[in-house]
XYZ file of C-alpha atoms in Angstrom:
741
model
C 0.000 0.000 0.000
C 2.786 2.443 0.871
C 4.259 2.163 -2.634
C 0.884 2.706 -4.306
C 0.125 5.743 -2.159
C 3.669 7.052 -2.711
C 3.056 6.997 -6.462
C -0.388 8.556 -5.975
C 1.161 11.382 -3.956
C 3.810 12.084 -6.597
C 1.210 11.899 -9.364
C -1.048 14.371 -7.546
C 1.910 16.702 -6.969
C 2.951 16.629 -10.646
C -0.565 16.676 -12.126
C -1.807 19.267 -9.646
C -3.899 21.122 -12.240
C -5.811 17.986 -13.164
C -6.366 16.948 -9.525
C -7.480 20.410 -8.417
C -9.827 20.690 -11.389
C -11.320 17.274 -10.585
C -12.194 18.262 -7.006
C -13.493 21.682 -8.007
C -15.673 20.056 -10.666
C -16.950 17.495 -8.134
C -17.791 20.282 -5.668
C -19.589 22.230 -8.409
C -21.496 19.127 -9.513
C -22.604 18.350 -5.956
C -23.549 21.996 -5.423
C -25.600 22.057 -8.616
C -27.359 18.868 -7.549
C -28.157 20.349 -4.157
C -29.433 23.593 -5.684
C -31.745 21.745 -8.059
C -32.981 19.139 -5.579
C -36.481 19.480 -4.092
C -36.712 20.520 -0.457
C -36.836 17.357 1.603
C -37.704 18.802 4.987
C -37.033 16.255 7.725
C -36.769 12.509 7.535
C -39.630 10.409 8.833
C -39.113 8.927 12.269
C -40.054 5.335 12.986
C -38.813 2.700 15.402
C -39.478 -0.722 13.826
C -40.179 -3.555 16.206
C -41.217 -1.500 19.247
C -44.638 -1.830 20.841
C -45.204 1.927 20.690
C -44.599 1.910 16.903
C -46.919 -1.085 16.437
C -49.624 0.826 18.303
C -49.075 3.917 16.118
C -49.400 1.771 12.994
C -52.557 0.150 14.367
C -54.098 3.566 15.108
C -53.395 4.700 11.548
C -55.154 1.584 10.285
C -58.172 1.531 12.624
C -58.597 5.305 13.146
C -57.966 6.684 9.630
C -57.478 10.429 9.391
C -56.586 10.925 13.042
C -52.798 11.224 12.431
C -51.878 9.151 15.463
C -48.198 10.011 15.173
C -48.844 13.625 14.185
C -47.310 16.518 16.059
C -49.146 17.941 19.055
C -49.044 21.271 20.817
C -50.520 22.376 24.093
C -51.268 26.060 24.339
C -51.378 26.740 28.082
C -53.172 29.795 29.484
C -52.876 31.226 32.995
C -55.190 33.919 34.308
C -53.800 37.051 35.977
C -53.676 37.020 39.784
C -57.137 37.206 41.293
C -58.853 36.054 38.095
C -59.990 32.721 36.713
C -59.901 31.276 33.244
C -63.709 30.981 33.374
C -64.129 34.771 33.590
C -65.917 36.032 30.435
C -63.007 38.118 29.104
C -60.450 35.361 29.575
C -62.809 32.748 28.132
C -63.395 34.871 25.049
C -59.635 35.298 24.509
C -59.092 31.530 24.711
C -61.920 30.755 22.295
C -60.557 33.322 19.828
C -57.213 31.522 20.011
C -58.868 28.142 19.413
C -60.671 29.536 16.366
C -57.451 31.094 15.032
C -55.514 27.846 15.418
C -58.255 25.778 13.752
C -57.577 27.483 10.429
C -54.062 26.071 10.097
C -53.320 24.143 6.880
C -51.776 21.162 8.709
C -54.103 21.234 11.737
C -56.368 18.217 12.238
C -58.123 19.252 15.436
C -58.030 21.866 18.213
C -59.688 21.051 21.537
C -61.751 23.637 23.402
C -60.659 23.733 27.085
C -64.204 24.508 28.207
C -65.724 21.495 26.473
C -63.010 18.900 26.987
C -62.132 19.330 30.663
C -59.076 21.440 29.955
C -59.472 23.787 32.940
C -57.690 23.127 36.265
C -59.729 22.589 39.432
C -58.854 25.985 40.847
C -59.729 27.622 37.515
C -56.385 29.442 37.160
C -54.942 27.397 34.279
C -56.399 26.046 31.041
C -54.989 24.433 27.937
C -55.967 23.762 24.335
C -54.536 20.754 22.496
C -53.616 21.133 18.822
C -53.160 18.018 16.685
C -51.356 18.152 13.330
C -51.451 15.729 10.425
C -47.654 15.341 10.228
C -44.974 14.645 12.838
C -43.061 17.384 14.594
C -39.980 16.696 12.459
C -42.060 17.143 9.272
C -44.115 20.175 10.316
C -43.830 23.211 8.047
C -42.227 26.306 9.528
C -45.338 28.310 8.621
C -47.398 26.133 10.985
C -44.969 26.819 13.821
C -45.105 30.547 13.121
C -48.915 30.481 13.101
C -48.878 28.713 16.471
C -46.553 31.333 17.957
C -48.616 34.174 16.475
C -51.831 32.830 18.026
C -50.146 32.646 21.429
C -48.864 36.206 21.043
C -52.374 37.452 20.237
C -53.692 35.785 23.403
C -50.953 37.418 25.479
C -52.181 40.807 24.314
C -55.381 40.197 26.303
C -53.390 39.981 29.552
C -53.123 36.198 29.839
C -49.892 34.290 30.418
C -49.579 31.986 27.407
C -46.941 29.295 26.814
C -46.625 26.506 24.240
C -45.531 22.925 24.885
C -45.454 19.734 22.867
C -43.395 18.495 19.953
C -44.898 20.923 17.413
C -42.191 23.410 18.369
C -39.516 20.790 17.775
C -37.431 23.048 15.590
C -35.219 21.716 12.840
C -31.677 21.570 14.263
C -29.576 24.374 12.856
C -25.856 24.919 12.801
C -24.972 27.949 14.834
C -21.689 29.431 15.962
C -20.258 26.066 17.064
C -18.620 25.355 13.707
C -17.279 28.925 13.503
C -15.755 28.617 16.972
C -14.233 25.245 16.078
C -12.769 26.541 12.805
C -11.370 29.620 14.560
C -9.621 27.558 17.240
C -8.472 25.092 14.573
C -6.895 27.936 12.599
C -4.930 29.174 15.618
C -3.754 25.664 16.553
C -2.743 24.898 12.961
C -0.718 28.108 12.663
C 1.111 27.322 15.916
C 1.686 23.690 14.909
C 2.778 24.239 11.316
C 4.492 27.603 11.749
C 3.021 29.022 8.549
C -0.236 30.726 7.640
C -0.252 29.028 4.239
C 0.482 25.558 5.621
C -2.219 26.089 8.267
C -4.695 27.139 5.625
C -4.359 23.948 3.572
C -6.062 21.588 6.098
C -8.835 24.129 6.645
C -9.396 24.615 2.922
C -9.453 20.925 2.083
C -11.692 20.107 5.081
C -14.196 22.734 3.943
C -14.092 21.357 0.376
C -14.707 17.830 1.667
C -17.569 18.913 3.925
C -19.015 20.964 1.063
C -19.049 17.940 -1.248
C -20.481 15.676 1.456
C -23.238 18.032 2.628
C -24.155 19.073 -0.928
C -24.431 15.407 -1.947
C -26.642 14.676 1.062
C -28.843 17.652 0.193
C -29.094 16.514 -3.424
C -30.150 13.006 -2.362
C -32.228 14.042 0.659
C -35.620 13.834 -1.047
C -34.861 10.536 -2.796
C -33.380 8.781 0.244
C -35.527 10.515 2.901
C -32.553 12.157 4.584
C -33.257 14.869 7.161
C -31.358 18.015 8.061
C -29.888 16.290 11.121
C -28.063 13.982 8.716
C -26.147 16.858 7.127
C -25.353 18.338 10.552
C -23.736 15.113 11.770
C -21.913 14.688 8.454
C -20.550 18.241 8.593
C -19.428 17.873 12.216
C -17.612 14.560 11.675
C -16.351 15.539 8.211
C -14.890 18.801 9.454
C -13.214 17.033 12.354
C -11.538 14.227 10.427
C -10.897 16.394 7.368
C -8.712 18.776 9.358
C -7.023 15.893 11.159
C -6.142 13.889 8.057
C -4.836 16.880 6.125
C -2.831 17.997 9.156
C -1.070 14.634 9.389
C -0.123 14.619 5.699
C 1.117 18.242 5.725
C 3.133 17.608 8.906
C 4.773 14.522 7.395
C 5.515 16.486 4.208
C 7.346 19.131 6.227
C 9.256 16.413 8.104
C 10.341 14.856 4.796
C 11.500 18.283 3.556
C 13.571 18.623 6.715
C 15.278 15.335 5.760
C 16.511 17.025 2.588
C 14.129 15.474 0.062
C 12.829 17.308 -2.986
C 9.298 18.651 -2.776
C 7.824 16.088 -5.149
C 9.598 13.264 -3.334
C 8.470 14.651 0.039
C 4.866 14.734 -1.163
C 5.107 11.117 -2.302
C 6.698 10.025 0.976
C 4.109 11.919 3.037
C 1.215 10.240 1.257
C 2.971 6.850 1.294
C 3.492 6.908 5.078
C 1.044 9.319 6.761
C -1.419 8.594 3.954
C -1.384 4.891 4.821
C -2.288 5.784 8.389
C -5.039 8.074 7.069
C -6.555 5.202 5.068
C -6.749 2.853 8.034
C -7.840 5.565 10.459
C -10.604 6.480 8.023
C -11.645 2.837 7.781
C -12.105 2.639 11.561
C -14.335 5.739 11.511
C -16.369 4.335 8.611
C -16.793 1.010 10.438
C -18.003 2.837 13.565
C -20.504 4.991 11.649
C -21.868 2.296 9.333
C -22.137 0.008 12.367
C -24.925 2.242 13.700
C -27.225 0.237 11.438
C -27.090 -2.492 14.110
C -29.485 -0.385 16.207
C -32.172 -0.784 13.498
C -33.413 2.790 13.754
C -33.678 3.892 10.097
C -32.936 7.542 10.774
C -29.808 6.668 12.769
C -28.675 4.244 10.055
C -28.995 6.880 7.338
C -27.145 9.433 9.449
C -24.279 7.013 10.021
C -23.951 5.998 6.371
C -24.089 9.609 5.158
C -21.437 10.676 7.680
C -19.290 7.691 6.669
C -19.470 8.861 3.067
C -18.216 12.295 4.107
C -15.313 10.649 5.960
C -14.427 8.662 2.828
C -14.330 11.930 0.858
C -12.031 13.429 3.530
C -9.638 10.480 3.130
C -9.505 10.832 -0.654
C -8.934 14.573 -0.414
C -6.047 14.077 2.027
C -4.422 11.601 -0.378
C -4.814 13.652 -3.573
C -5.826 17.290 -3.108
C -3.340 17.978 -0.301
C -0.244 16.960 -2.353
C -1.661 18.916 -5.314
C -2.023 22.067 -3.200
C 1.446 21.503 -1.758
C 2.674 21.598 -5.346
C 1.023 24.974 -5.831
C 2.424 26.274 -2.521
C 6.021 25.458 -3.476
C 8.657 26.973 -1.177
C 6.050 28.821 0.878
C 5.476 25.611 2.880
C 8.693 25.260 4.854
C 10.465 22.212 6.309
C 9.668 21.115 9.870
C 11.257 23.427 12.405
C 11.120 26.486 10.180
C 8.601 29.259 10.593
C 7.642 31.923 8.124
C 9.204 35.352 8.651
C 5.721 36.718 9.404
C 5.551 34.404 12.448
C 9.066 35.180 13.641
C 10.982 32.558 11.677
C 14.730 32.934 11.325
C 17.341 31.563 9.026
C 17.100 28.001 7.766
C 20.279 26.958 9.589
C 18.919 28.206 12.929
C 15.656 26.346 12.271
C 17.510 23.108 11.504
C 19.591 23.449 14.656
C 16.424 24.032 16.671
C 14.730 21.021 15.040
C 17.535 18.767 16.268
C 16.926 19.700 19.897
C 14.600 17.488 21.989
C 11.048 18.794 21.701
C 8.226 18.480 24.228
C 7.107 15.133 22.789
C 10.623 13.735 23.096
C 10.979 14.912 26.696
C 7.570 13.546 27.691
C 8.143 10.158 26.048
C 11.568 9.877 27.680
C 9.956 10.529 31.067
C 7.266 7.881 30.477
C 9.813 5.316 29.278
C 11.826 5.839 32.469
C 8.759 5.485 34.754
C 6.224 3.432 32.769
C 4.591 1.612 35.690
C 3.905 4.783 37.682
C 2.455 6.567 34.642
C 0.315 3.541 33.744
C -1.106 3.175 37.254
C -1.785 6.895 37.575
C -3.591 6.985 34.211
C -5.695 3.884 34.834
C -6.609 4.886 38.414
C -7.492 8.414 37.303
C -9.770 7.250 34.497
C -11.217 4.568 36.753
C -12.128 7.194 39.339
C -13.751 9.356 36.654
C -15.742 6.328 35.465
C -17.268 5.569 38.904
C -20.415 7.709 38.385
C -21.188 5.709 35.222
C -22.235 2.861 37.536
C -25.415 4.795 38.415
C -26.212 5.761 34.818
C -29.939 6.236 34.177
C -31.018 6.493 30.560
C -34.030 8.204 29.045
C -35.021 10.719 26.411
C -35.400 14.376 27.393
C -38.779 16.072 27.358
C -39.894 19.658 27.797
C -39.098 19.380 31.513
C -35.384 19.268 30.691
C -35.518 22.451 28.607
C -34.038 25.685 30.005
C -36.522 27.720 32.064
C -36.157 30.521 29.521
C -38.001 28.498 26.854
C -41.757 28.528 26.346
C -41.799 24.709 26.270
C -40.383 24.518 29.793
C -42.731 27.199 31.111
C -45.719 25.399 29.574
C -44.505 22.155 31.170
C -44.308 23.819 34.589
C -47.760 25.429 34.244
C -49.359 22.084 33.357
C -47.623 20.424 36.298
C -48.908 23.195 38.554
C -52.484 22.968 37.309
C -52.948 19.269 36.555
C -50.043 17.368 38.173
C -46.619 16.295 36.829
C -47.927 13.193 35.051
C -50.176 15.297 32.851
C -47.132 16.197 30.736
C -46.646 12.575 29.725
C -50.032 10.920 29.116
C -50.019 7.311 27.981
C -52.235 6.056 25.181
C -53.391 2.464 25.620
C -54.683 0.863 22.412
C -56.961 -2.159 22.869
C -57.338 -4.294 19.746
C -60.408 -6.456 20.368
C -60.940 -7.506 16.765
C -62.261 -11.044 16.804
C -63.409 -10.775 20.410
C -67.008 -11.829 21.221
C -67.625 -8.751 23.383
C -65.227 -5.870 22.601
C -66.999 -3.483 24.985
C -66.398 -5.853 27.881
C -62.726 -6.110 26.922
C -62.424 -2.313 26.828
C -64.003 -2.041 30.300
C -61.793 -4.799 31.706
C -58.668 -3.078 30.401
C -59.712 0.258 31.898
C -60.522 -1.317 35.286
C -57.224 -3.194 35.492
C -55.234 -0.067 34.604
C -57.086 1.941 37.296
C -56.008 -0.626 39.876
C -52.297 -0.111 39.135
C -49.992 2.063 41.208
C -48.908 5.540 40.042
C -52.127 6.149 38.072
C -53.984 9.450 38.571
C -56.715 9.194 35.965
C -57.974 6.730 33.360
C -60.300 8.132 30.701
C -63.226 6.074 29.397
C -62.409 3.937 26.361
C -62.928 5.692 23.023
C -63.756 3.068 20.365
C -63.446 3.502 16.607
C -66.395 3.433 14.186
C -66.093 -0.330 13.725
C -66.171 -0.829 17.483
C -63.299 -3.323 17.453
C -60.497 -1.034 18.686
C -60.404 1.594 21.423
C -57.976 4.065 22.943
C -57.690 4.710 26.674
C -55.851 7.821 27.923
C -53.900 7.243 31.152
C -52.425 10.032 33.270
C -49.462 8.870 35.418
C -48.751 10.218 38.868
C -45.093 11.094 38.123
C -43.343 13.158 35.460
C -42.682 11.527 32.067
C -38.935 10.970 32.523
C -39.272 9.365 35.966
C -38.568 5.750 36.845
C -42.110 5.500 38.274
C -43.654 6.303 34.882
C -41.414 3.758 33.179
C -42.496 1.152 35.733
C -46.138 2.037 35.040
C -45.667 1.405 31.303
C -44.211 -2.024 32.080
C -47.071 -2.745 34.534
C -49.723 -1.857 31.932
C -48.022 -4.116 29.400
C -47.894 -6.945 31.945
C -51.602 -6.487 32.639
C -52.216 -6.429 28.884
C -50.472 -9.790 28.531
C -52.901 -11.263 31.079
C -55.863 -9.765 29.207
C -54.627 -11.286 25.962
C -54.341 -14.711 27.592
C -57.946 -14.472 28.741
C -59.633 -12.722 25.817
C -57.235 -12.802 22.886
C -57.266 -8.996 22.657
C -53.992 -7.078 22.220
C -53.275 -4.249 24.661
C -50.536 -1.884 23.452
C -49.088 1.201 25.126
C -47.978 4.148 23.022
C -47.685 7.935 23.117
C -44.590 10.111 23.269
C -43.626 8.891 26.741
C -43.966 5.205 25.850
C -42.103 5.805 22.583
C -39.220 7.387 24.502
C -39.100 4.416 26.852
C -39.081 1.950 23.940
C -36.360 3.874 22.093
C -34.211 3.896 25.229
C -34.672 0.157 25.643
C -33.878 -0.497 21.979
C -30.689 1.539 22.215
C -29.697 -0.229 25.433
C -30.225 -3.638 23.850
C -28.180 -2.642 20.786
C -25.198 -1.238 22.703
C -23.399 -4.530 23.393
C -23.837 -5.967 19.842
C -22.728 -2.637 18.413
C -19.697 -2.532 20.692
C -18.735 -6.106 19.784
C -19.139 -5.422 16.067
C -17.244 -2.134 15.954
C -14.448 -3.039 18.361
C -14.141 -6.537 16.871
C -13.809 -5.350 13.262
C -11.432 -2.560 14.228
C -9.389 -5.032 16.304
C -8.950 -7.233 13.229
C -8.072 -4.193 11.123
C -5.459 -3.025 13.627
C -3.892 -6.502 13.714
C -3.290 -6.091 9.986
C -1.945 -2.546 10.441
C 0.368 -3.171 13.402
C 1.027 -6.900 12.858
C 0.594 -7.434 16.567
C -1.959 -8.918 18.961
C -1.215 -6.908 22.088
C -1.111 -3.441 20.503
C -4.677 -3.648 19.085
C -5.873 -5.192 22.360
C -4.321 -2.317 24.282
C -5.957 0.161 21.872
C -9.421 -1.346 22.382
C -9.119 -1.541 26.173
C -7.830 2.018 26.348
C -10.775 3.223 24.284
C -13.281 1.484 26.569
C -11.606 3.077 29.574
C -11.814 6.573 28.096
C -15.484 6.151 27.067
C -16.449 4.906 30.532
C -14.619 7.848 32.111
C -16.394 10.277 29.787
C -19.778 8.691 30.607
C -18.914 9.050 34.289
C -18.265 12.764 33.769
C -21.585 13.138 31.911
C -23.460 11.418 34.759
C -21.707 13.567 37.381
C -22.672 16.813 35.635
C -26.042 16.103 34.000
C -27.507 13.516 36.375
C -25.895 14.315 39.723
C -25.573 18.047 39.145
C -21.842 18.497 39.819
C -20.583 21.742 38.241
C -24.056 22.125 36.726
C -23.977 25.903 37.143
C -20.679 26.167 35.311
C -21.999 24.022 32.447
C -25.333 25.833 32.272
C -27.357 22.751 33.301
C -30.689 23.983 34.626
C -32.380 20.612 35.128
C -30.677 17.326 35.997
C -32.236 14.020 35.065
C -31.695 10.824 33.086
C -28.913 10.809 30.503
C -30.090 10.879 26.899
C -30.391 7.249 25.828
C -28.487 7.876 22.582
C -25.401 9.139 24.434
C -23.613 5.806 25.098
C -24.004 4.395 21.581
C -23.348 7.775 19.965
C -20.193 8.283 22.032
C -18.989 4.773 21.237
C -19.420 5.373 17.505
C -17.915 8.841 17.191
C -15.218 8.637 19.854
C -14.077 5.174 18.789
C -13.389 6.425 15.291
C -11.484 9.482 16.502
C -9.606 7.506 19.173
C -8.422 5.003 16.608
C -7.275 7.938 14.469
C -4.909 9.018 17.219
C -3.867 5.432 17.893
C -3.023 4.759 14.255
C -1.113 8.009 13.711
C 0.860 7.716 16.928
C 1.650 4.004 16.981
C 2.427 3.681 13.266
C 5.192 6.271 13.756
C 6.497 4.225 16.708
C 6.313 0.978 14.744
C 7.974 2.651 11.780
C 10.971 3.543 13.950
C 11.049 0.010 15.376
C 10.807 -1.630 11.925
C 13.713 0.535 10.788
C 15.929 -0.878 13.525
C 15.375 1.096 16.741
C 14.935 -0.647 20.088
C 11.395 -0.583 21.554
C 12.022 2.152 24.140
C 13.866 4.376 21.676
C 11.157 3.771 19.055
C 8.571 5.150 21.488
C 10.640 8.319 21.958
C 11.172 8.685 18.200
C 7.476 8.192 17.495
C 6.550 10.884 19.997
C 9.198 13.228 18.601
C 7.450 13.290 15.248
C 3.817 12.620 16.216
C 3.033 14.004 19.664
C 2.801 17.627 18.556
C 0.492 16.807 15.658
C -1.743 14.436 17.643
C -2.008 17.030 20.420
C -2.987 19.701 17.913
C -5.598 17.409 16.343
C -7.081 16.607 19.771
C -7.262 20.287 20.749
C -9.085 21.030 17.497
C -11.588 18.244 18.191
C -12.158 19.384 21.760
C -12.738 22.941 20.549
C -15.239 21.816 17.899
C -17.239 19.714 20.345
C -17.006 22.217 23.220
C -18.654 24.830 21.039
C -21.898 22.862 21.395
C -21.875 23.087 25.216
C -23.170 26.647 24.981
C -26.281 25.531 23.088
C -29.686 26.164 24.647
C -30.786 22.661 23.615
C -30.126 20.197 26.437
C -29.394 17.280 24.080
C -26.883 19.247 22.021
C -25.281 20.558 25.201
C -24.881 17.035 26.593
C -23.486 15.638 23.327
C -20.946 18.465 23.090
C -19.767 17.973 26.668
C -19.608 14.177 26.379
C -17.630 14.130 23.135
C -15.231 16.878 24.225
C -14.564 15.071 27.510
C -14.086 11.716 25.777
C -11.536 13.158 23.334
C -9.737 14.887 26.223
C -9.437 11.634 28.184
C -8.563 9.481 25.179
C -6.004 11.754 23.555
C -4.176 13.077 26.595
C -4.489 10.230 29.112
C -4.840 7.058 27.040
C -2.823 7.821 23.894
C -0.262 10.191 25.421
C 0.333 8.396 28.727
C -1.041 4.857 28.880
C 0.009 3.854 25.340
C 3.734 4.709 25.671
C 3.801 3.260 29.193
C 2.360 -0.069 28.029
C 4.686 -0.215 25.007
C 7.685 0.509 27.230
C 6.669 -2.240 29.663
C 6.014 -4.805 26.925
C 9.174 -4.097 24.940
C 9.641 -6.537 22.053
C 6.590 -8.514 23.197
C 4.352 -5.644 22.053
C 5.065 -6.572 18.439
C 4.654 -10.339 18.844
C 2.525 -12.119 16.260
C 2.198 -15.882 15.769
C 4.166 -16.986 12.709
C 1.168 -18.708 11.120
C -0.890 -15.515 11.475
C 1.996 -13.413 10.175
C 2.072 -15.530 7.029
C -1.715 -15.377 6.619
C -2.096 -11.612 7.003
C -1.650 -9.328 4.001
C 1.351 -7.007 4.200
C -0.121 -3.505 3.936
C 3.196 -1.790 4.763
C 1.784 1.172 6.686
C 5.281 2.020 7.977
C 6.706 2.518 4.486
C 9.286 -0.265 4.655
C 9.052 -0.630 0.880
C 9.966 3.050 0.568
C 13.009 2.471 2.770
C 13.947 -0.346 0.397
C 13.848 2.164 -2.458
C 16.287 4.334 -0.494
C 18.635 1.408 0.051
C 18.468 0.496 -3.624
C 19.211 4.101 -4.600
C 22.171 4.228 -2.175
C 23.543 0.976 -3.622
C 23.288 2.395 -7.151
C 25.207 5.471 -6.014
C 27.914 3.262 -4.462
C 28.184 1.176 -7.632
C 28.572 4.333 -9.717
C 31.314 5.574 -7.393
C 33.137 2.232 -7.723
C 32.896 2.409 -11.518
C 34.323 5.930 -11.491
C 37.118 4.773 -9.168
């Protein structure tokens, strides 16, 4: 592989005009496709195989036109102090709002609080429910604006009006997070590469790659039912790995220049060595993202595949466009150790003398090699302590109660809790399918009576049958808030009671609604975590055996990754569930951790962690393959890689940390979790535990059974074949000298 990539790098350097034109044309083609594609809105959301989804499908079949999985909104009204919602003026304002909302193009039904029992016992609070024909993710922006306008009109009458429900579930938008990440990345790249031009290359190519990926997703969004969240994930991951991969190739190019090679040769060597690491690092990220299909949530599968495609584009750009742009840059990209005059660079001789001195990576690696056991124990104990809170991890999906108090959704949630009890925010819908039963009405009554007898139930509405009389819905109000353990237990209790009813009558009793759907999604994600972990870690383990030709090094990489993810989950639990440092992180409401966090962290962080592992350890193995002893190889690897890996990790942390300032609790949690995981993995696992373990293992680290060594393909990530070219060239020079003599 190294020889092929070496030739590809030299080709791209020489044929820079052709390569640059190819990528520009591809970007233009993708952009044209995106511009001409129909607006796709948001992807449909379904959870195959869950009871809540089966109930939704049954409602669509037996109650046609009711839009069972359509978006809902609750417009909550509170009377001024000393007044009641039943006062004539307040009642008139509410009825005007109901009439205004009923005219919406996507509205199916609006309930009148005064006819449907929507007024609290003390008369101070009332609510109107709005049902839409499409889900919250598919709702048109005009419908949301009409909802907000109606609430604003009601406020003008003196009422307090807030809006809850999933109808205000806005399409996720990219804000300043990417700008912050790019800004920090630019500063780190300038410091690392010592040149504004060299720093600009990774940024430029990353933006080109993300542009192609996002434009392609937009162009295919309508055809493949891809939502806007898909492009957001693709842009986040693509930007991250795009900068990383280009940074590694540019850094290796500068190192090859410092060895005295010509620019074309340096480009070929950079792609042949660092490019090989880029290929395998990219493969690990692709495996992690495509592996999300194991969860069997279509939306998550599409997001993972689309993001994997963007990563593949980033790999190809690093292998071809970077050497082409280096050809255009010429002498303006300087050898390692030299800075541009604008950044205080001196003469070339001074730079070369400075480059020969031990750098920070060399000094740190030398320290670890001298005291490997102490560093290993300190790293493992520290991460183990950080992981302790993960033992009390509680998973769930956030609702309006986890929103900041500044949002109308949270204020509506609190008003409903005040007027009707906390469980009113998470009603359960029980669907009784009595088709084929001799007496459906008796089955409906039996189901209602058994549910009333359960714990944590405040109210059970009378069964509402369909026109055929064979299916009915029963609304159940829990005693506790939707995200509580008590409500989850109630869902399981109703399903257990439903199983008994089915045994006796043959009727199916299914529980659905937003709360039940959240519980089912959490359970599905929990069940998928272990298979996903086995698949991703197992495939990457096999891939790393091929890369490093070792058993213990890939094993150490996988164990180190698990340690860093557990530590990061522990930090998330401590902040978002226990409330530690919650004020500093802007956490206004603690509660269960978002159920997608563990599997999402495993997927994203595993890919990035293996990036750092591949780039760092391949440099160490390269030194060892070329004759250095194990301890010295560790020091040499850190001399050339530590600075670059550190820069890449800082860029990642900056990108993810930008999301902590979001007002959305889910985005905030994801940003904190990913930033913390990269911090632990890059600076504790890869920078401390990895060199300590390699120093302790010595030659054993690179042990591989002979039969397996013969069976594995030789991918030559270290560039041994390129070293053979050097030896052959040196021998030719010696032969020529002998002939002259």
